[in-house]
XYZ file of C-alpha atoms in Angstrom:
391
model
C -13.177 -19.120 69.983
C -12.537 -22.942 71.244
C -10.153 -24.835 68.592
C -10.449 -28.566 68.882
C -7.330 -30.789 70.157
C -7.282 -32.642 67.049
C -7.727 -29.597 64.669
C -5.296 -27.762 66.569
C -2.702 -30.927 66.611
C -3.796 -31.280 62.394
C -2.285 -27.121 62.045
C 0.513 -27.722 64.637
C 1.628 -30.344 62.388
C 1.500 -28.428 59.112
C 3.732 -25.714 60.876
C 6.620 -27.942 61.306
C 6.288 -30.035 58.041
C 6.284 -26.838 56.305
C 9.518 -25.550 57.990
C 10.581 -28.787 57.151
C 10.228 -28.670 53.987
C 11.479 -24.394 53.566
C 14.780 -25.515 54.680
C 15.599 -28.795 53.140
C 14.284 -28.498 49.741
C 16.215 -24.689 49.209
C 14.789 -22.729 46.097
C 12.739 -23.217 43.590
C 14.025 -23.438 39.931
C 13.712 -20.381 38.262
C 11.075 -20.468 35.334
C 12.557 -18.953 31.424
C 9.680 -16.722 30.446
C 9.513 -16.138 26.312
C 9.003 -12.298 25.464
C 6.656 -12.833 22.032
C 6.755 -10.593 19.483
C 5.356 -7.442 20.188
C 3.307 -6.528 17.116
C -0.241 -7.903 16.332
C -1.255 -8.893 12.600
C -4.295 -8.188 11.195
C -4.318 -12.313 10.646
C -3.783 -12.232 14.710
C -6.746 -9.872 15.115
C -8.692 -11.851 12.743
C -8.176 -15.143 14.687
C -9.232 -14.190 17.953
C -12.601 -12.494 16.661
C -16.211 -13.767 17.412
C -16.913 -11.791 14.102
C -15.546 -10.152 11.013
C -17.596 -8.046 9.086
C -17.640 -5.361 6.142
C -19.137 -2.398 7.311
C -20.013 0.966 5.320
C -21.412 4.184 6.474
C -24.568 4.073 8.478
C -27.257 6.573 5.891
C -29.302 7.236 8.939
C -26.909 8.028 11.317
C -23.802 9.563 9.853
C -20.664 9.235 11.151
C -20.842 5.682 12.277
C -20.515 2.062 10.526
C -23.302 -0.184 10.080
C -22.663 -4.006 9.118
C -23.090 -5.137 5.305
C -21.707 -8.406 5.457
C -20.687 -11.120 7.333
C -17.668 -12.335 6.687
C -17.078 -15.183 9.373
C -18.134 -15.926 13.006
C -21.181 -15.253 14.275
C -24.020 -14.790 11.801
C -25.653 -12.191 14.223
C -22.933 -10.552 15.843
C -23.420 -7.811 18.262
C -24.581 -4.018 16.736
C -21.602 -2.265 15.364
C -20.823 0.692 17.319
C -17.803 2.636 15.808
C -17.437 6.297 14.799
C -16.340 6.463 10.785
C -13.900 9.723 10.585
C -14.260 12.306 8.163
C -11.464 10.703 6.254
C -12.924 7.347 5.874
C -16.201 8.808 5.415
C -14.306 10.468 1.835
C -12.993 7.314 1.028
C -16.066 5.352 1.359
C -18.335 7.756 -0.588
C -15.939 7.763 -4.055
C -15.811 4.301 -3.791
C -19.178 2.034 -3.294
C -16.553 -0.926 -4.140
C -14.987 -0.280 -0.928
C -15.695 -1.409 2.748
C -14.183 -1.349 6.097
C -13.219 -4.962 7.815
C -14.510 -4.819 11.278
C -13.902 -7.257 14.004
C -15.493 -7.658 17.309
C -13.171 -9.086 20.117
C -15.037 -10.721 23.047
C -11.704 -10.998 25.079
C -11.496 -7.035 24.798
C -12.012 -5.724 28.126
C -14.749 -4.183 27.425
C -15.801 -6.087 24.455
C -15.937 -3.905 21.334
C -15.712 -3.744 17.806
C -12.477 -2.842 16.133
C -11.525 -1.736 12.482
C -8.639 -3.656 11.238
C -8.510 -2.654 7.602
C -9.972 -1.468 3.828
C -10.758 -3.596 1.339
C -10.922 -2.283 -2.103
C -11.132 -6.350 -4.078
C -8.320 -7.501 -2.668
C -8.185 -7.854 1.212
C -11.196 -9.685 1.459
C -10.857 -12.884 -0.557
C -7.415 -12.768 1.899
C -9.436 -12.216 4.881
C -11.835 -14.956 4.011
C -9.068 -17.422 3.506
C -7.113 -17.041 6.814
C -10.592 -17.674 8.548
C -10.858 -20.873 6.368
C -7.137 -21.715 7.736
C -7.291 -21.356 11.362
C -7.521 -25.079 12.290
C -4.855 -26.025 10.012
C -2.299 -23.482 11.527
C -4.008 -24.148 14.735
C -2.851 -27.900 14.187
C 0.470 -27.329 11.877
C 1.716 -23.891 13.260
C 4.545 -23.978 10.528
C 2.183 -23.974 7.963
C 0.887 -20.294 8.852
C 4.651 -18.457 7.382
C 4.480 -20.286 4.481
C 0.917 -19.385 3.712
C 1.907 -15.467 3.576
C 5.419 -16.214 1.918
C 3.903 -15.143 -1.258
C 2.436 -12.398 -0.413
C 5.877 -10.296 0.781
C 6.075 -9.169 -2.525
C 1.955 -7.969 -2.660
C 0.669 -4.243 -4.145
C -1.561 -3.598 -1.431
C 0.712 -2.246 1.323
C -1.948 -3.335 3.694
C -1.186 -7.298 2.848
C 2.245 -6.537 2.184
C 2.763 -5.650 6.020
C 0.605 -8.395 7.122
C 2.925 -10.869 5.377
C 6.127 -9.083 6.539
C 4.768 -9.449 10.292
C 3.432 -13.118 9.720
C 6.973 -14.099 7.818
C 9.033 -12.006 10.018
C 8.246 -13.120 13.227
C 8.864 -16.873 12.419
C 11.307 -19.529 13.681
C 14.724 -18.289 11.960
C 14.855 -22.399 10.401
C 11.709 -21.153 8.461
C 12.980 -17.622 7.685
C 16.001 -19.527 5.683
C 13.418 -21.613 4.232
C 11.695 -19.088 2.867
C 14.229 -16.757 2.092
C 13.506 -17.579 -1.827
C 10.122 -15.903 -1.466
C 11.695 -12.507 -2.400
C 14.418 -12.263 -5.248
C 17.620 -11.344 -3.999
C 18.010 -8.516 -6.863
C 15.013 -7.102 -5.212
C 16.207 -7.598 -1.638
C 19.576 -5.824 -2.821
C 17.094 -2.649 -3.644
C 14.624 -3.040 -0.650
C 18.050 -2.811 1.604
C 18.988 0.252 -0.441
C 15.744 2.207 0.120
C 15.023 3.667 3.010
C 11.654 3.353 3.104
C 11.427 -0.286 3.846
C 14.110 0.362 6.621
C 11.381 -1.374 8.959
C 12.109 -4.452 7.428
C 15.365 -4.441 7.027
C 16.153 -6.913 9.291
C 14.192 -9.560 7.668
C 15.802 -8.601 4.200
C 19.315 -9.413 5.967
C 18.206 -12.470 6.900
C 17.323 -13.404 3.409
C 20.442 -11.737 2.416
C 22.379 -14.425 4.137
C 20.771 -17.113 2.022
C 22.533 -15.818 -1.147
C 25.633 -17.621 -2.965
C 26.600 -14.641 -4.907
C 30.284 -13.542 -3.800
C 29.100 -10.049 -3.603
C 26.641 -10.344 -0.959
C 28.999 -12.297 1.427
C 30.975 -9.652 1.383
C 28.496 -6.939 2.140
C 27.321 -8.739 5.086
C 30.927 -9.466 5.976
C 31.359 -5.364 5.440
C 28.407 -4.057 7.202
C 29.631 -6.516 10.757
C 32.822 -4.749 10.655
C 31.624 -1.377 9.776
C 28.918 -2.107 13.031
C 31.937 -2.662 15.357
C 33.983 -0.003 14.503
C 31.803 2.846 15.015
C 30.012 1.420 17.881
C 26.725 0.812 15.989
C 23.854 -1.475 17.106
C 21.183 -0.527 14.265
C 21.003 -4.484 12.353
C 23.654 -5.420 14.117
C 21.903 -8.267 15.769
C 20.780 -9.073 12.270
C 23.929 -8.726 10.335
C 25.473 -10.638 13.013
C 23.193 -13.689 12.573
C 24.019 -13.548 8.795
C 27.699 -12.996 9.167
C 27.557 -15.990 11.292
C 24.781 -18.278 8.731
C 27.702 -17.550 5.865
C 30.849 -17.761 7.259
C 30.109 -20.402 10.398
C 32.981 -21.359 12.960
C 35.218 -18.135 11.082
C 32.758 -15.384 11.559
C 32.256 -16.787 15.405
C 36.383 -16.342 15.272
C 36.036 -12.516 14.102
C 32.789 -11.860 16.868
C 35.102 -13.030 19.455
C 37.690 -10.712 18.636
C 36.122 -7.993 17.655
C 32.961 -8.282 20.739
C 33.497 -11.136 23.545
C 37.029 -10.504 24.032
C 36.304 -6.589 24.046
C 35.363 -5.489 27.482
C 34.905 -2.196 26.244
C 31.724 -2.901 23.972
C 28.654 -1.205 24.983
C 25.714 -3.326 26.781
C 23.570 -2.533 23.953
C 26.138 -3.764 21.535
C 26.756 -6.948 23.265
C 22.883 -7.551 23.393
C 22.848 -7.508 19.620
C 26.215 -9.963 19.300
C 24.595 -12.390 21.687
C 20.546 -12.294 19.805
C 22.527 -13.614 16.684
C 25.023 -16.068 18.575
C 21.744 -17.340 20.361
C 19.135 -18.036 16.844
C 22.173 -19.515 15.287
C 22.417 -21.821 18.065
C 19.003 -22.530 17.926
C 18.605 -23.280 14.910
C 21.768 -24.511 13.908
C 23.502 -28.189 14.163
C 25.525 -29.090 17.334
C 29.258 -28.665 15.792
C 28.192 -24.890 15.447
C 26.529 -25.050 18.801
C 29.478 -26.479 20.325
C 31.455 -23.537 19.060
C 29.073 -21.000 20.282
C 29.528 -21.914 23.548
C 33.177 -21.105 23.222
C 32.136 -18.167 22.715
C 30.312 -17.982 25.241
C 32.415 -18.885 27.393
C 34.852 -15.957 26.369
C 31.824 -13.422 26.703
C 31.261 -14.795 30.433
C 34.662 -13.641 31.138
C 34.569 -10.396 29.666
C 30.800 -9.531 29.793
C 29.442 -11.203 33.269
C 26.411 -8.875 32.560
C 25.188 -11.546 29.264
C 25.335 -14.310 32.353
C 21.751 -14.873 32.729
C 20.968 -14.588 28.835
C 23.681 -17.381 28.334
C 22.002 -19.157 30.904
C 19.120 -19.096 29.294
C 20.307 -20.249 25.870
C 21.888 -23.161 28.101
C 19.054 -24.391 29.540
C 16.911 -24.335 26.259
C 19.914 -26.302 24.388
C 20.303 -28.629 27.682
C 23.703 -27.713 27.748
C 26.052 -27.782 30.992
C 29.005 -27.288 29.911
C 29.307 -23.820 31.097
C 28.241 -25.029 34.838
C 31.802 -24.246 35.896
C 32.229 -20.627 34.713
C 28.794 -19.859 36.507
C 29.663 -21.185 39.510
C 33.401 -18.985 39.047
C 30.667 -16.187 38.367
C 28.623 -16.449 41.536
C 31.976 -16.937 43.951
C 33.421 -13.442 42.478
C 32.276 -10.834 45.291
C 32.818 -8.053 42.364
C 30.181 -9.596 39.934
C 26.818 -8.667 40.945
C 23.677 -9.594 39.901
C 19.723 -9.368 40.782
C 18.061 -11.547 43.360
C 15.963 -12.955 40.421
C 19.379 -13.339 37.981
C 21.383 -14.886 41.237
C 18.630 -17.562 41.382
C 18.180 -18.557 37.698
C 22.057 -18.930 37.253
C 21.890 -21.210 40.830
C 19.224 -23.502 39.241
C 21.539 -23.787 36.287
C 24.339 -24.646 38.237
C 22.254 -26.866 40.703
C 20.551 -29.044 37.848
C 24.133 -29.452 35.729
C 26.550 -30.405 38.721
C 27.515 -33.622 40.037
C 27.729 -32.362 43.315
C 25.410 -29.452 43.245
C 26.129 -29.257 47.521
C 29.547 -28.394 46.696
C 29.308 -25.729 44.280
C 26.252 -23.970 45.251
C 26.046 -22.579 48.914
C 22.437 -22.644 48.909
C 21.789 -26.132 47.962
C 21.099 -28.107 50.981
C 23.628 -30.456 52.243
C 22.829 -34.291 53.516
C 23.664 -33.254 57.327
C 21.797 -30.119 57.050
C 18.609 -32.327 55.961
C 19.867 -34.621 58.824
C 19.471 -31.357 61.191
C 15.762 -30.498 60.632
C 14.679 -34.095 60.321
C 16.391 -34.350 64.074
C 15.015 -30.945 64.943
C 11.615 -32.495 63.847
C 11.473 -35.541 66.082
C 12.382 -33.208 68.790
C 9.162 -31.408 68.168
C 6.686 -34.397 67.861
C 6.527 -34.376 71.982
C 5.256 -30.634 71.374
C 2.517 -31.730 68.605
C 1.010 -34.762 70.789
C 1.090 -32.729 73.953
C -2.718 -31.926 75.360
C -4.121 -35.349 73.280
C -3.026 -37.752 75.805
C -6.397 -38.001 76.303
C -10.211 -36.417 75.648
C -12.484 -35.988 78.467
C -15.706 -37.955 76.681
């Protein structure tokens, strides 16, 4: 195959800018990836539907579901092809009142229809509602929590849950906002109960929103009871309430009885640090500024929370921790995964005054001087054979 002079002078040239640029602009800054929450709500399922529907046993074909009405989406949504179980089958047939909520999911791969719940009266009016809200929350995502607030509290444990989920997975400034949705005598019971131990975090939360004496020191009680048998079940939640109620003194007792322990489990630390990082968050800068003593202590004691803290950092735009990272990445005993030894070098390079100095990888001036000078010396190479084209 016969390559042109000029097309092979255009890829010669690509080849050295590219080295070029490999060795003077170093690595690229390491991207913070979210983890969402990992449970879907029935409002979730309902928003990214083509179609919802109420569907009831099919008479001529028993067994399956056949669509009675349309509750949003498309008017003429795809046939409904879903096998009705001999339970549901029970439930439908002593109960005409009573319909399954089906949705159909075009981003499904494959497409198909899904049941997401039974209404009996009072699921659908719900149903129809979040449909009518989707451009609001779509537009005012704050709004969406506060819509299912009032419905923690619900009968029907099918909208109870879906409020829990909606409420629960909200930004922790809204979760103290809302915390008056539930009564604490009630949230005093629901912690009790065993039952609703799924949601016991959440009832913490709200927990830590009470003025009465009593609670304070419950939540003050269950942090120390955590840490002295090693537990990690709430802790992250107990810790973020210990911390809401008693501020820049319950950061004092985490230090002492987590940061500056080098004995606490990973698992345990994990916990500490969730709390320490929604309070900071969602907190004012004084008690920022006094998490990061903290973390600073835990840096020294629990290297392994490094790239977490980093984290935290770089979403608060914080560098005043650039100097223990840096201590971090020069001690030959720490050691830490290719991906975790590049996101705490970004940190370091984009908070430091003289990034070259601190950070072996960043490029210095002279070594940019080097391949620019290594570059000229290869132009002679690129414009050899081109001297001129036989016509």
């Amino acid at each position: 195959m016969n390559i042109s002079r000029p097309a092979m002078f255009l890829a010669r040239l690509q080849i050295v800018f590219l080295l070029l640029w490999l060795f003077a602009v170093g690595p690229a800054r390491a991207c913070q990836i979210c983890i969402p929450f990992p449970t879907e709500s029935l409002a979730d399922h309902l928003l990214k539907s083509s179609a919802v529907v109420l569907a009831r046993e099919n008479p001529d074909a028993p067994f399956t579901l056949q669509t009675t009405k349309v509750l949003g989406g498309d008017s003429s949504p795809p046939s409904l092809e879903l096998f009705l179980d001999s339970q549901g089958r029970r439930i439908l047939a002593n109960d005409e009142e009573k319909s399954i909520i089906c949705v159909y999911q075009p981003a499904q791969d494959p497409p198909a229809w899904r049941r997401v719940g039974l209404d009996h009266g009072a699921l659908r009016p719900l149903v129809e509602e979040i449909l009518r809200q989707r451009s609001h929350w779509e537009n005012q995502p704050d709004a969406r929590p506060r819509f299912f607030a009032p419905y923690l509290r619900h009968p029907d444990p099918q909208i109870a849950t879906l409020a829990h989920l909606e409420v629960g997975r909200a930004p922790y400034s809204q979760i103290r906002d809302l915390a008056g949705a539930i009564p604490t005598t009630e949230i005093r019971k629901y912690l009790a109960n065993i039952r609703y131990a799924e949601w016991h975090a959440l009832y913490i939360l709200f927990l830590a929103q009470s003025q009465d004496s009593e609670d304070k020191r419950r939540i003050v009680e269950a942090v120390e009871s955590n840490a002295k048998f090693s537990l990690t079940l709430q802790t992250a939640a107990w810790a973020t309430a210990f911390i809401e109620t008693e501020r820049s003194a319950g950061l004092d007792r985490l230090d002492e009885l987590y940061f500056s322990n080098p004995q606490r489990t990973r698992q345990e630390m994990d916990a500490i640090h969730a709390a320490c990082s929604v309070q900071g968050t969602n907190s004012p800068k004084g008690l920022q500024d006094r998490i990061l003593e903290s973390y600073r202590l835990a840096l020294t004691h629990h290297a392994d929370l490094a790239p977490r803290i980093v984290a935290d950092l770089t979403k608060w735009k914080r560098a005043d921790l650039a100097d223990s990272i840096v201590s971090l990445l020069q001690t030959p005993s720490v050691a830490f995964t290719p991906e975790e030894n590049l996101q705490l070098r970004a940190y370091v390079r984009g908070n430091t005054p003289d990034p070259a100095h601190h950070d072996p990888d960043h490029p210095s001036p002279r070594r940019s001087y080097l391949w620019l000078a290594v570059g000229l010396l290869l132009l002679p190479y690129l414009f050899r054979g081109i001297r001129s084209t036989p016509s």
